[in-house]
Short mmCIF file of C-alpha atoms in Angstrom, two decimals:
data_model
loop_
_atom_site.label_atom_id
_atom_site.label_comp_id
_atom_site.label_asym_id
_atom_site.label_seq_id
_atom_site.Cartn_x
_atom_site.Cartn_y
_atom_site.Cartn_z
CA UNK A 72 121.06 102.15 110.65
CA UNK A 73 121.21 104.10 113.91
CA UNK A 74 121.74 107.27 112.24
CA UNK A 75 125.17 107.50 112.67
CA UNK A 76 126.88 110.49 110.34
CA UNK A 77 130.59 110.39 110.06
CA UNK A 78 131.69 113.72 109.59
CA UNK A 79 134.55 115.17 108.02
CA UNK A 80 137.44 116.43 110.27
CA UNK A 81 137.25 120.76 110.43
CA UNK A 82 137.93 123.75 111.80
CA UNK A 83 135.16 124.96 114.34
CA UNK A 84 133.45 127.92 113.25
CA UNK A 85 133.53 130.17 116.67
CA UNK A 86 130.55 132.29 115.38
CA UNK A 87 127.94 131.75 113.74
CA UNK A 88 124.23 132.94 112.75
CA UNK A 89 122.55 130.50 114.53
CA UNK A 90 123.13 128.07 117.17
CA UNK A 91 120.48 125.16 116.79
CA UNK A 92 120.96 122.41 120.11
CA UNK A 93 119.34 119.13 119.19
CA UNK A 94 119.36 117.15 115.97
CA UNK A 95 116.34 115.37 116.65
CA UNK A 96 114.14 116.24 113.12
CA UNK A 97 112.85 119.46 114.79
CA UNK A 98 116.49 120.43 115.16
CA UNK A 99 117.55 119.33 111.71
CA UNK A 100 114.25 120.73 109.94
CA UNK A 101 114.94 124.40 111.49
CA UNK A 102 118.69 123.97 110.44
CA UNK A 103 117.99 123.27 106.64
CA UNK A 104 115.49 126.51 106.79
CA UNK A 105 118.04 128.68 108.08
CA UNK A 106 121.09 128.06 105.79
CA UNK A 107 118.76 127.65 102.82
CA UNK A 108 118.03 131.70 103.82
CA UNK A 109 121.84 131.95 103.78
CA UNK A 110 121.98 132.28 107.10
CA UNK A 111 125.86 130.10 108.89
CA UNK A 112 124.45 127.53 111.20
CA UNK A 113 125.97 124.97 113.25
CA UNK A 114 123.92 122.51 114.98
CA UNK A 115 125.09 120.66 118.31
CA UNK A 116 124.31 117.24 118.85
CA UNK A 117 124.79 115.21 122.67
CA UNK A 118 124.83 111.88 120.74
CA UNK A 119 127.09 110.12 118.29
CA UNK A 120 124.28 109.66 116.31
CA UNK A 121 121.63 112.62 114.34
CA UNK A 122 117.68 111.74 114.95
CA UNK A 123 116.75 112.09 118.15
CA UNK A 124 113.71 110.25 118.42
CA UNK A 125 113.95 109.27 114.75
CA UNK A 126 116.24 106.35 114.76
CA UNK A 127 116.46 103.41 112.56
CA UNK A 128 117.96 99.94 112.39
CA UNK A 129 118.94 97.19 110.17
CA UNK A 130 117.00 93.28 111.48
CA UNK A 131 119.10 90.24 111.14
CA UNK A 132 116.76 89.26 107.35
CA UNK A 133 117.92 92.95 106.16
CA UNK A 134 114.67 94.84 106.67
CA UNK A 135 114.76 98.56 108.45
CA UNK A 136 112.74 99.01 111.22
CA UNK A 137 112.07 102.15 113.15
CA UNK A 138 112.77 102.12 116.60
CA UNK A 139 111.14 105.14 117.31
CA UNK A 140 108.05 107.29 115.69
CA UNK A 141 107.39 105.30 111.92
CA UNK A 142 103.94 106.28 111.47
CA UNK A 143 102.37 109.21 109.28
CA UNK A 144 99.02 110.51 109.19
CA UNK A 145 96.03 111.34 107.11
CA UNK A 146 96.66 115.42 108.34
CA UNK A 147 100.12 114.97 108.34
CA UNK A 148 100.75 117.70 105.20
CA UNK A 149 104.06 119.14 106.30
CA UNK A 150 105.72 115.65 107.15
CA UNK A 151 103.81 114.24 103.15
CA UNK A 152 105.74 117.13 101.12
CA UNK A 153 108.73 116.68 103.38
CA UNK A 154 108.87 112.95 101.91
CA UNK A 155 108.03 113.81 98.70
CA UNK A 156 110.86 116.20 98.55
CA UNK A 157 113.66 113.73 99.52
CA UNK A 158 112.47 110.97 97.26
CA UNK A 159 110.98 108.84 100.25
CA UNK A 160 107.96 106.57 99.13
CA UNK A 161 104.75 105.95 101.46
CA UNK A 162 102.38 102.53 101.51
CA UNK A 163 99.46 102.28 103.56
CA UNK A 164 99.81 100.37 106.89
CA UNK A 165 97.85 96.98 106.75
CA UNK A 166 94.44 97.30 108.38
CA UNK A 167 92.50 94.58 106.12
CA UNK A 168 90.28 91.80 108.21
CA UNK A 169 90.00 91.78 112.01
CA UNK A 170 91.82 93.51 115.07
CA UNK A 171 91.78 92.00 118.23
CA UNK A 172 90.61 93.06 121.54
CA UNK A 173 92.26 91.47 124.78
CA UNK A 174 89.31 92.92 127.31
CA UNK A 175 89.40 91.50 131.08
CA UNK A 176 91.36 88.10 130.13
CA UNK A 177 89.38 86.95 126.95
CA UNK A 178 90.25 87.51 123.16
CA UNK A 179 87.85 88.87 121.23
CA UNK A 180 87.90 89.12 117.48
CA UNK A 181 86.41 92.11 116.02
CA UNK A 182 86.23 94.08 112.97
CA UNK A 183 87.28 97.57 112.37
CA UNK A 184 85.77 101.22 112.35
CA UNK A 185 86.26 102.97 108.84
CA UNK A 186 89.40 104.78 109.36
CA UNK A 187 89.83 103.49 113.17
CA UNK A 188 87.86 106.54 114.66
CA UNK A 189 87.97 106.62 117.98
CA UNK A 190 85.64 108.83 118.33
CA UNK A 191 82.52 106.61 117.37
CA UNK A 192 84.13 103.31 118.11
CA UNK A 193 85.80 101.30 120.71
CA UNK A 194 89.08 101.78 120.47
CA UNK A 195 88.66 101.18 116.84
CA UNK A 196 86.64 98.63 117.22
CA UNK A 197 82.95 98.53 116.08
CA UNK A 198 80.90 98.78 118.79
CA UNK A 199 78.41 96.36 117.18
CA UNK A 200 81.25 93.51 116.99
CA UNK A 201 82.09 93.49 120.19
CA UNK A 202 80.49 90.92 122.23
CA UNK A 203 80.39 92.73 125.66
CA UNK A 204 77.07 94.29 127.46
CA UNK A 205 75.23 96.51 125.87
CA UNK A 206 74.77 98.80 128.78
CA UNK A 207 78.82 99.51 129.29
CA UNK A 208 78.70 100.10 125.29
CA UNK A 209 76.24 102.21 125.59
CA UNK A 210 77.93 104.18 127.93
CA UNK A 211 81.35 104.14 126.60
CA UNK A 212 80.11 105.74 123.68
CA UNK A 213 78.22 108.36 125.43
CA UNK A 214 81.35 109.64 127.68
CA UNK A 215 83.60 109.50 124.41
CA UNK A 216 80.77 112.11 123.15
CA UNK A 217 80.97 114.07 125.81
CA UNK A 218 84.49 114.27 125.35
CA UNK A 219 84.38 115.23 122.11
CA UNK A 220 82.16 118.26 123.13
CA UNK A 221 84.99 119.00 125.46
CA UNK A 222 87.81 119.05 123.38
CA UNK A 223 85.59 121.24 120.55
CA UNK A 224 86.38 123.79 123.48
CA UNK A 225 89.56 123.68 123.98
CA UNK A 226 91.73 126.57 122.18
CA UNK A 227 94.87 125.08 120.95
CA UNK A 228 97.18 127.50 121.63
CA UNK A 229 95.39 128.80 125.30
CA UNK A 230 93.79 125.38 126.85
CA UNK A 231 93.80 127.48 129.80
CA UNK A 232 90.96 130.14 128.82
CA UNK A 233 88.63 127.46 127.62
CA UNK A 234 85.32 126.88 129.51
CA UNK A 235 85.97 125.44 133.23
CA UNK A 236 89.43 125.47 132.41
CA UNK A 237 90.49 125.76 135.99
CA UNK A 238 88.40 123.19 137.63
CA UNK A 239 89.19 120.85 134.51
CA UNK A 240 93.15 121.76 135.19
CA UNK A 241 92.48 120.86 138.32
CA UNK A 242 90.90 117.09 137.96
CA UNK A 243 93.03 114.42 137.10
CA UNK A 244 91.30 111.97 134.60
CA UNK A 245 91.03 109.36 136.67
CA UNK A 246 88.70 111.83 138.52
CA UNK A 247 86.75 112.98 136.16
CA UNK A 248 85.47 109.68 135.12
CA UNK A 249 85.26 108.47 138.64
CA UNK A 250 82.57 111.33 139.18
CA UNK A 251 80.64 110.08 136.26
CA UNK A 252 80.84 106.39 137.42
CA UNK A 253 82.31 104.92 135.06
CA UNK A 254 82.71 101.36 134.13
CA UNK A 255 85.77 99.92 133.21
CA UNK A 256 84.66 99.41 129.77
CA UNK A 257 83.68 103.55 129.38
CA UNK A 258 87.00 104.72 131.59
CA UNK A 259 89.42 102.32 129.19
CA UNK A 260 89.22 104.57 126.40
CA UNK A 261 90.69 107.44 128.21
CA UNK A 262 93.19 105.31 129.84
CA UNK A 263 94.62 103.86 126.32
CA UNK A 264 94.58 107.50 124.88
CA UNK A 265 97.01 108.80 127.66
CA UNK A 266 99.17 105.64 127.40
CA UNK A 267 99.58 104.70 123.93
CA UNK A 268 97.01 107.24 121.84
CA UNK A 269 99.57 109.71 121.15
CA UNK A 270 99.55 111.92 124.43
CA UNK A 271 102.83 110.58 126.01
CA UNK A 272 102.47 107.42 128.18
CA UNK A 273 101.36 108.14 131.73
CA UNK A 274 98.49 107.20 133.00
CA UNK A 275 94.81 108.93 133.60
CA UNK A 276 95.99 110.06 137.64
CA UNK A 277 99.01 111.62 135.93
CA UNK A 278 97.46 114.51 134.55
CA UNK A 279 94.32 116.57 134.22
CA UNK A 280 91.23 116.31 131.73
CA UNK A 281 92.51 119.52 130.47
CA UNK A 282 95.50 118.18 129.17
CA UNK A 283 94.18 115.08 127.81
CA UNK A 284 91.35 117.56 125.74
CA UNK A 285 94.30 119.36 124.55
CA UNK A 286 96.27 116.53 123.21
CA UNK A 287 92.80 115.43 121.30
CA UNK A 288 92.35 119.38 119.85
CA UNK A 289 95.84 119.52 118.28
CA UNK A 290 96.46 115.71 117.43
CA UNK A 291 93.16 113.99 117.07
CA UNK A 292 93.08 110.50 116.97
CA UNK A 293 90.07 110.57 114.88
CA UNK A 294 91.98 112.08 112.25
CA UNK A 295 93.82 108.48 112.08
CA UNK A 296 97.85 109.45 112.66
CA UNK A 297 98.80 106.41 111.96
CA UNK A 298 97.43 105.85 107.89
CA UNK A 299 100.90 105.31 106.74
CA UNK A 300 104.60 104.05 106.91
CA UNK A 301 108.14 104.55 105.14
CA UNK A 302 109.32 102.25 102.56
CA UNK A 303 113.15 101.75 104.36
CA UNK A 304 112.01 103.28 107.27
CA UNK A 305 111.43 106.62 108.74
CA UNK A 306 114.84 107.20 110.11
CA UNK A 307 115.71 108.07 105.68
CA UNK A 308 113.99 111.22 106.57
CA UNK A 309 117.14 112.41 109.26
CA UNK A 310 120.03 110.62 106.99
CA UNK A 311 119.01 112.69 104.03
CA UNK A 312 118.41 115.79 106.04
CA UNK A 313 122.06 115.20 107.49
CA UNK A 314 123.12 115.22 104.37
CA UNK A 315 122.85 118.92 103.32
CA UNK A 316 124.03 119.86 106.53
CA UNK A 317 127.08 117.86 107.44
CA UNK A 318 129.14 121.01 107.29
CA UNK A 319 127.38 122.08 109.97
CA UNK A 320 126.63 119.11 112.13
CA UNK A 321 128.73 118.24 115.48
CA UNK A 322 127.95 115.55 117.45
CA UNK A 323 129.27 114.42 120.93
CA UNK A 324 128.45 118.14 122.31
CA UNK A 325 125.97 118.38 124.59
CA UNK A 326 125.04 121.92 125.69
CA UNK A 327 126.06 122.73 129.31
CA UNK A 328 125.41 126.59 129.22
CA UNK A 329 123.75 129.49 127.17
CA UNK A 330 124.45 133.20 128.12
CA UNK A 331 123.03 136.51 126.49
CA UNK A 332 125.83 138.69 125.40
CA UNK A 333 123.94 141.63 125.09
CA UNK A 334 125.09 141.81 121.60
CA UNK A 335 124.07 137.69 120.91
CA UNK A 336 124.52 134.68 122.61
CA UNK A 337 127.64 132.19 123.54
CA UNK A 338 126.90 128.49 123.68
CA UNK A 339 129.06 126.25 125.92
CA UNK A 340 129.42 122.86 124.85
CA UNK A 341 131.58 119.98 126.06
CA UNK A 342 134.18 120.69 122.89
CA UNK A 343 134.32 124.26 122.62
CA UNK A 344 131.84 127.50 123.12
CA UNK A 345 130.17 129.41 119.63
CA UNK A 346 128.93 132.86 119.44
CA UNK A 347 125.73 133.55 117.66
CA UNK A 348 123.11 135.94 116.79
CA UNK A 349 120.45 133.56 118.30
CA UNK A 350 119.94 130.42 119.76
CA UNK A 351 117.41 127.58 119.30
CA UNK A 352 116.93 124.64 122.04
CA UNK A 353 115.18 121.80 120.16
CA UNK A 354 115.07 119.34 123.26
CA UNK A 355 112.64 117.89 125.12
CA UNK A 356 110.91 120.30 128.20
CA UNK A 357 112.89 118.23 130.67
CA UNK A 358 116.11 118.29 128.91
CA UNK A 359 115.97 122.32 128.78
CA UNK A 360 116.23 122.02 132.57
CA UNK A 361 119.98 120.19 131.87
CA UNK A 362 121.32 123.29 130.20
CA UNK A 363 122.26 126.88 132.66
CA UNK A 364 120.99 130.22 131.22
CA UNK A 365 122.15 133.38 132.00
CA UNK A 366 119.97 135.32 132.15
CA UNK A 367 118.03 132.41 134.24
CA UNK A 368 114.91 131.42 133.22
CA UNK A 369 112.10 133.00 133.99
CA UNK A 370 110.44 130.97 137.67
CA UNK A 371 107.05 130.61 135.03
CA UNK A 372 109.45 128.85 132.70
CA UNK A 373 111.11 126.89 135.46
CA UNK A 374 107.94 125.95 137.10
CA UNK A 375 106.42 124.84 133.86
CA UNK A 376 109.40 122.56 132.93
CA UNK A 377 109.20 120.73 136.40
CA UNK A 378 105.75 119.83 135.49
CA UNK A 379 106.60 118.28 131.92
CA UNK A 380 107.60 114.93 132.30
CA UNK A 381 108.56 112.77 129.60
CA UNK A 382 105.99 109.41 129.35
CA UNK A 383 107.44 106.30 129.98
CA UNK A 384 107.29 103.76 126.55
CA UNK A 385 109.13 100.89 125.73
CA UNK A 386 109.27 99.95 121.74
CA UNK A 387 109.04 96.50 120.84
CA UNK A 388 109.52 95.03 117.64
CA UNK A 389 108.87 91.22 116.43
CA UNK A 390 110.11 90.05 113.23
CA UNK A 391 108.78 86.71 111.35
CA UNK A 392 109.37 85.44 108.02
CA UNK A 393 106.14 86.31 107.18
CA UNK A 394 102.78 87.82 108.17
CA UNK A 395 101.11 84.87 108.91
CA UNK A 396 98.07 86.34 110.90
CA UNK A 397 97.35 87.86 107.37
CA UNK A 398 96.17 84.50 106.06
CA UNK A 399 93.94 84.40 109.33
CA UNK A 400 92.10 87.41 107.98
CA UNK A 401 93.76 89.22 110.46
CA UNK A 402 95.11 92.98 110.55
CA UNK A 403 97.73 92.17 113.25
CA UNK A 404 96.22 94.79 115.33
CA UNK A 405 95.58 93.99 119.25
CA UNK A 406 94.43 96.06 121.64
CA UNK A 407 93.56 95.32 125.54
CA UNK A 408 94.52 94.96 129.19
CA UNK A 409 96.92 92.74 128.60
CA UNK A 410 100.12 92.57 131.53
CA UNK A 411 102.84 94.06 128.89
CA UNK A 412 101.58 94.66 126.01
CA UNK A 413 99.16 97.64 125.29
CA UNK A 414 98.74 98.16 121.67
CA UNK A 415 100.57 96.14 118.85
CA UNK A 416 99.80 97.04 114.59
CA UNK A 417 100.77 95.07 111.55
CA UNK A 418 104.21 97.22 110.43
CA UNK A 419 105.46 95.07 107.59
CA UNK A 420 106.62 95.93 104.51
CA UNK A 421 104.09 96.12 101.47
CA UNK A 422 103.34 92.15 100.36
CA UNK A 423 104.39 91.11 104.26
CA UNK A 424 107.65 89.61 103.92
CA UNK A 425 109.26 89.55 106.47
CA UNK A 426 106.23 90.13 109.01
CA UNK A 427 107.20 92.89 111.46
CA UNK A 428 104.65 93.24 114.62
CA UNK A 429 105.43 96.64 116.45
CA UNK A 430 104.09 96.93 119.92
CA UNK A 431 104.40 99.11 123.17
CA UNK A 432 104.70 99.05 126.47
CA UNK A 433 103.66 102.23 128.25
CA UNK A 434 103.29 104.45 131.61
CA UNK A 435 103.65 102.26 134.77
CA UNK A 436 103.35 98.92 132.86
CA UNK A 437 107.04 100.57 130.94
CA UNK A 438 108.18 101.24 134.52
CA UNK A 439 107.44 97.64 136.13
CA UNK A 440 108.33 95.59 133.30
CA UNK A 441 111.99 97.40 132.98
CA UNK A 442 113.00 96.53 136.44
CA UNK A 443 112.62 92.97 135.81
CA UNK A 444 115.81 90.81 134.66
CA UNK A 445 115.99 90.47 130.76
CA UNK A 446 114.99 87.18 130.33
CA UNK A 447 112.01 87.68 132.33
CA UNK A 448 111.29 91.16 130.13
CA UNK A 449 111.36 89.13 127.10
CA UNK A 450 109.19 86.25 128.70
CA UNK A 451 106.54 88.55 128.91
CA UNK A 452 106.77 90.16 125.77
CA UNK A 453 106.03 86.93 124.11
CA UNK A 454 103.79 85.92 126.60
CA UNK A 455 101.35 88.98 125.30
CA UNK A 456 102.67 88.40 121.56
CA UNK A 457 100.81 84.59 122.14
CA UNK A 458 97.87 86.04 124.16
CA UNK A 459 96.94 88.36 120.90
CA UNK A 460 98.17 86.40 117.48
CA UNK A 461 98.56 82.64 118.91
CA UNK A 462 101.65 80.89 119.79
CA UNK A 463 103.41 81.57 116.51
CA UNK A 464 103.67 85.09 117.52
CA UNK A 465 105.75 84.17 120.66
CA UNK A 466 108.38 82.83 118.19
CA UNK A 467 109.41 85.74 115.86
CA UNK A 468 112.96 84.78 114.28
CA UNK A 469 114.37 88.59 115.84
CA UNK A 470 112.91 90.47 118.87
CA UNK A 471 113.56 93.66 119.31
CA UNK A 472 113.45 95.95 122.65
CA UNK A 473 114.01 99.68 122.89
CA UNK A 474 113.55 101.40 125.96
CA UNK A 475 113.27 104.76 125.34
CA UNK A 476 112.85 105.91 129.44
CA UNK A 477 117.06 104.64 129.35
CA UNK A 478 118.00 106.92 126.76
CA UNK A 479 119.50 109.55 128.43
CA UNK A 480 119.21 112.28 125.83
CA UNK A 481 115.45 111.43 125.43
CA UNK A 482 114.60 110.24 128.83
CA UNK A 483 111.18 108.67 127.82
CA UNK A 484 108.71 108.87 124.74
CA UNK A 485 106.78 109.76 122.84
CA UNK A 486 106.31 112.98 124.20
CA UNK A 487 105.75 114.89 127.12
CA UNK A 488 102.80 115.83 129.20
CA UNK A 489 101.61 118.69 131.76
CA UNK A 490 100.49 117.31 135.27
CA UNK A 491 97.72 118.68 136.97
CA UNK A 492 97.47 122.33 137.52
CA UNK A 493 100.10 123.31 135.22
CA UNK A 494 98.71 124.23 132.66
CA UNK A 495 96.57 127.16 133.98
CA UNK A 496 99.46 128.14 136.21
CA UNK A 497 102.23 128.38 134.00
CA UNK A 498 100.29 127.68 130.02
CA UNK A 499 100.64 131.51 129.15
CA UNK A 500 104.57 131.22 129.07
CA UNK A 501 104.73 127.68 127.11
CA UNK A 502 105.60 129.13 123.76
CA UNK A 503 107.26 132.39 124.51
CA UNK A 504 111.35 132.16 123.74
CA UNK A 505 113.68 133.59 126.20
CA UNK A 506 115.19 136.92 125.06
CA UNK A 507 117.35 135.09 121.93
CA UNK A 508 116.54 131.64 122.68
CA UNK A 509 113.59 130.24 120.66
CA UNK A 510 112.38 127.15 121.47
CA UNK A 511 111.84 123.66 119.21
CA UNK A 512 110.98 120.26 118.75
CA UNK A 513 107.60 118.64 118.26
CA UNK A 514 106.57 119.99 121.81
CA UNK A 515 106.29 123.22 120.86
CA UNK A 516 104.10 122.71 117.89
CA UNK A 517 100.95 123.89 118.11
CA UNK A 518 99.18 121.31 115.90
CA UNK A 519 100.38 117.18 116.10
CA UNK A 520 102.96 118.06 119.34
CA UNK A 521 104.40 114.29 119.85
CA UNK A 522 104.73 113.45 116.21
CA UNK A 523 106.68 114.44 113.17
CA UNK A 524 104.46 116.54 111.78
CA UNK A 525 104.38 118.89 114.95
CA UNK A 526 108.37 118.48 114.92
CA UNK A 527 108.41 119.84 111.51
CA UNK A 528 105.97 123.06 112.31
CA UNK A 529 107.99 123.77 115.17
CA UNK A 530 111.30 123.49 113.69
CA UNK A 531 109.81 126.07 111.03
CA UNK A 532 108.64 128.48 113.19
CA UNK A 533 111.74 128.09 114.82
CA UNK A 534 113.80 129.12 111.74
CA UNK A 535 111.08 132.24 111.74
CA UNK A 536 111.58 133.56 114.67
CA UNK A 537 115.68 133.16 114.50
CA UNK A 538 115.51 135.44 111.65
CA UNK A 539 114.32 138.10 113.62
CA UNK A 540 117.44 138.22 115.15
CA UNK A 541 119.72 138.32 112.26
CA UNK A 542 118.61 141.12 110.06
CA UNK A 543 119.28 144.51 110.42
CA UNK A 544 117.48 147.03 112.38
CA UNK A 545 115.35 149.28 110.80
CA UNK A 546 118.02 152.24 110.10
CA UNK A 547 120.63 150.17 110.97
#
């Protein structure tokens, strides 16, 4: 189920209200708001396929599993009524018994923090469980409150005026904890945050502390994003959305060029061109840079998009008959320095038949492991599957691989991130459209950017601003 909408043959509309690029949910969520005003939409899609990062697929025993984001959250309000709406059921994701964490070469079983703060744990992990020296403990917990007093700071929608904004714009991560001499047990923390907590997949030299405080302000991982899954599969949420908008949908057009008419806007796409009143770009920063504007961009804009690159993250998926690590007493959750394998969580259906294991393999672990030959990728896939969950979890009857740095209309997951500097250079301009294009897509949001929730704010706002630029003038 890759999200694949066969649409009925038609005439092209050559103008319409509003020209939305990207049916990533974003896209698809500002869409549904506009025509549901009455406004005539049409929304261009580069793929064959609606979803964007939202993409589903069928497993060789018949179960749906998400290839891309699958997880909701305790805060996530918008993306819990959008669910409810389209008759999509939620279950809780399996966190029952122990997790495991892979620390320096050595398993170590340990139970869970209520709710798997990070905030007063170790990576989820009670500090109290962990048999590692009290001293590094003692300090890991101290530099993750210290952190927390940062990020209290940190306005969400100006991270640039908070306190010591510049110098902390300035200092990469990997810095910051340097100065404070950290040990590896009190820097890993920060490093799993930037690679697999949400905030894109790069690692702690890739960007500033400024960022990384950001990313915890508007998408906590204390507020525990990842409570709950999709019976069938999060990639429902885009086929049903399709669905009230297939008039409108064309896929196979990427946008080459948007121009200001002076009167509206004409969008150049592979097919055809559309007029419109106004324009929204629900892409990826990077991707924005792929399309020509006339007028150009702003050089603030510009600058700011050549200093939002897209994480690297590789999606792995393991399927067994059943979730046999259950019966251990086991959550299937396994954190650690391993080689390959950062983070991997229990993802099976309620009851845990079949047994689904979803994993990832992020920043420049992603990068080295997809320049090996395939065999070799999926040798150490398993090898990490074994190192957490035993050798039955190096033998799951389907194994699934999706690199999401190859996808060309994606170009890397889950989200983007600022590197150092930009964001008190070029921050002030990060939300501000261009003339009559408005910009969407979950990096926009202003709270959860990087997950559906923020996807669905900014496709709303989106749909707000749009509307500006349809009705009539005062007078006129």
């Amino acid at each position: 189920m890759g999200q694949q909408c066969d649409l009925p043959e038609r005439q092209i509309m050559a103008s319409v209200d509003v020209v939305v690029v990207g049916a990533g949910l974003s896209g698809l969520i500002c869409a549904r708001a506009l025509q549901r005003s009455g406004h005539a939409v049409r929304v261009l899609e580069a793929r064959d396929r609606i979803g964007g990062r939202l993409q589903s697929l069928n497993t060789a025993c018949g179960a749906v599993v998400d290839l891309g984001g699958q997880w909701g959250g305790r805060t996530h309000h918008r993306l819990a009524a959008l669910l409810a709406e389209l008759h999509l059921q939620r279950f809780p994701s399996f966190y029952e018994g122990d997790g495991i964490f892979h620390w320096q070469g050595e398993a170590h079983r340990a139970g869970l923090e209520s709710d798997l703060d990070f905030s007063t744990s170790v990576v989820g992990f009670r500090a109290d469980a962990l048999p590692l020296p009290t001293e590094q403990i003692v300090q890991t917990l101290q530099l993750q409150r210290e952190f927390r007093h940062l990020v209290a700071q940190v306005p969400a929608a100006a991270p640039w005026t908070a306190p010591g904004a510049l110098q902390l714009d300035r200092t990469t991560i990997a810095s910051w904890l340097s100065r404070r001499r950290a040990s590896p047990l009190a820097r890993y923390p920060f490093s799993w945050l930037t690679r697999v907590g949400g905030s894109g997949g790069f690692e702690p030299w890739e960007s500033s502390m400024l960022h990384l405080a950001w990313t915890q302000a508007v998408a906590p991982q204390h507020e525990a994003p990842e409570t709950w899954l999709v019976e069938g599969g999060m990639g429902q949420v885009a086929q049903r959305l399709a669905a009230e908008l297939v008039p409108c949908l064309q896929l196979g057009a990427p946008v080459r060029a948007i121009e200001d008419t002076g009167a509206g806007v004409r969008v150049h796409h592979d097919a055809d061109s559309l007029e419109a009143r106004a324009v929204v770009v629900a892409l990826p920063p990077p991707l924005r840079l792929g399309i020509h504007f006339s007028p150009q961009l702003p050089a603030g804009w510009t600058g700011l998009l050549h200093r939002s690159p897209m994480g690297a993250m590789v999606k792995v998926l393991a399927i067994y008959p059943e979730a046999f690590w259950r019966e251990d007493g086991l959550s299937g959750l396994g954190i650690g320095t391993l080689p390959t394998l950062e983070l991997i969580a229990d993802s099976s259906p309620p009851g845990g038949r079949p047994g689904i294991l979803a994993g990832f393999i992020a920043a420049e672990q992603a990068v080295q492991w997809q320049g090996q030959p395939g065999e070799v990728q999926e040798a150490m896939v398993r090898a990490d599957l074994a190192a957490y969950l035993g050798p039955r979890a190096a033998q799951p009857s389907q194994l699934i691989l999706k690199n999401w740095n190859m996808e060309p209309w994606s170009r890397g997951a889950f989200t983007s991130f600022l590197i150092p500097g930009a964001w008190q250079t070029y921050g002030s301009i990060w939300q501000e459209p261009h003339g009559r294009v408005i910009w969407a897509g979950t990096e926009a949001a202003l709270r959860w950017p990087g997950y559906f929730e923020g996807a669905i704010e900014a496709g709303l706002s989106a749909a707000e601003q749009a509307q500006e630029w349809i009705r009539p003038s005062p007078g006129g």
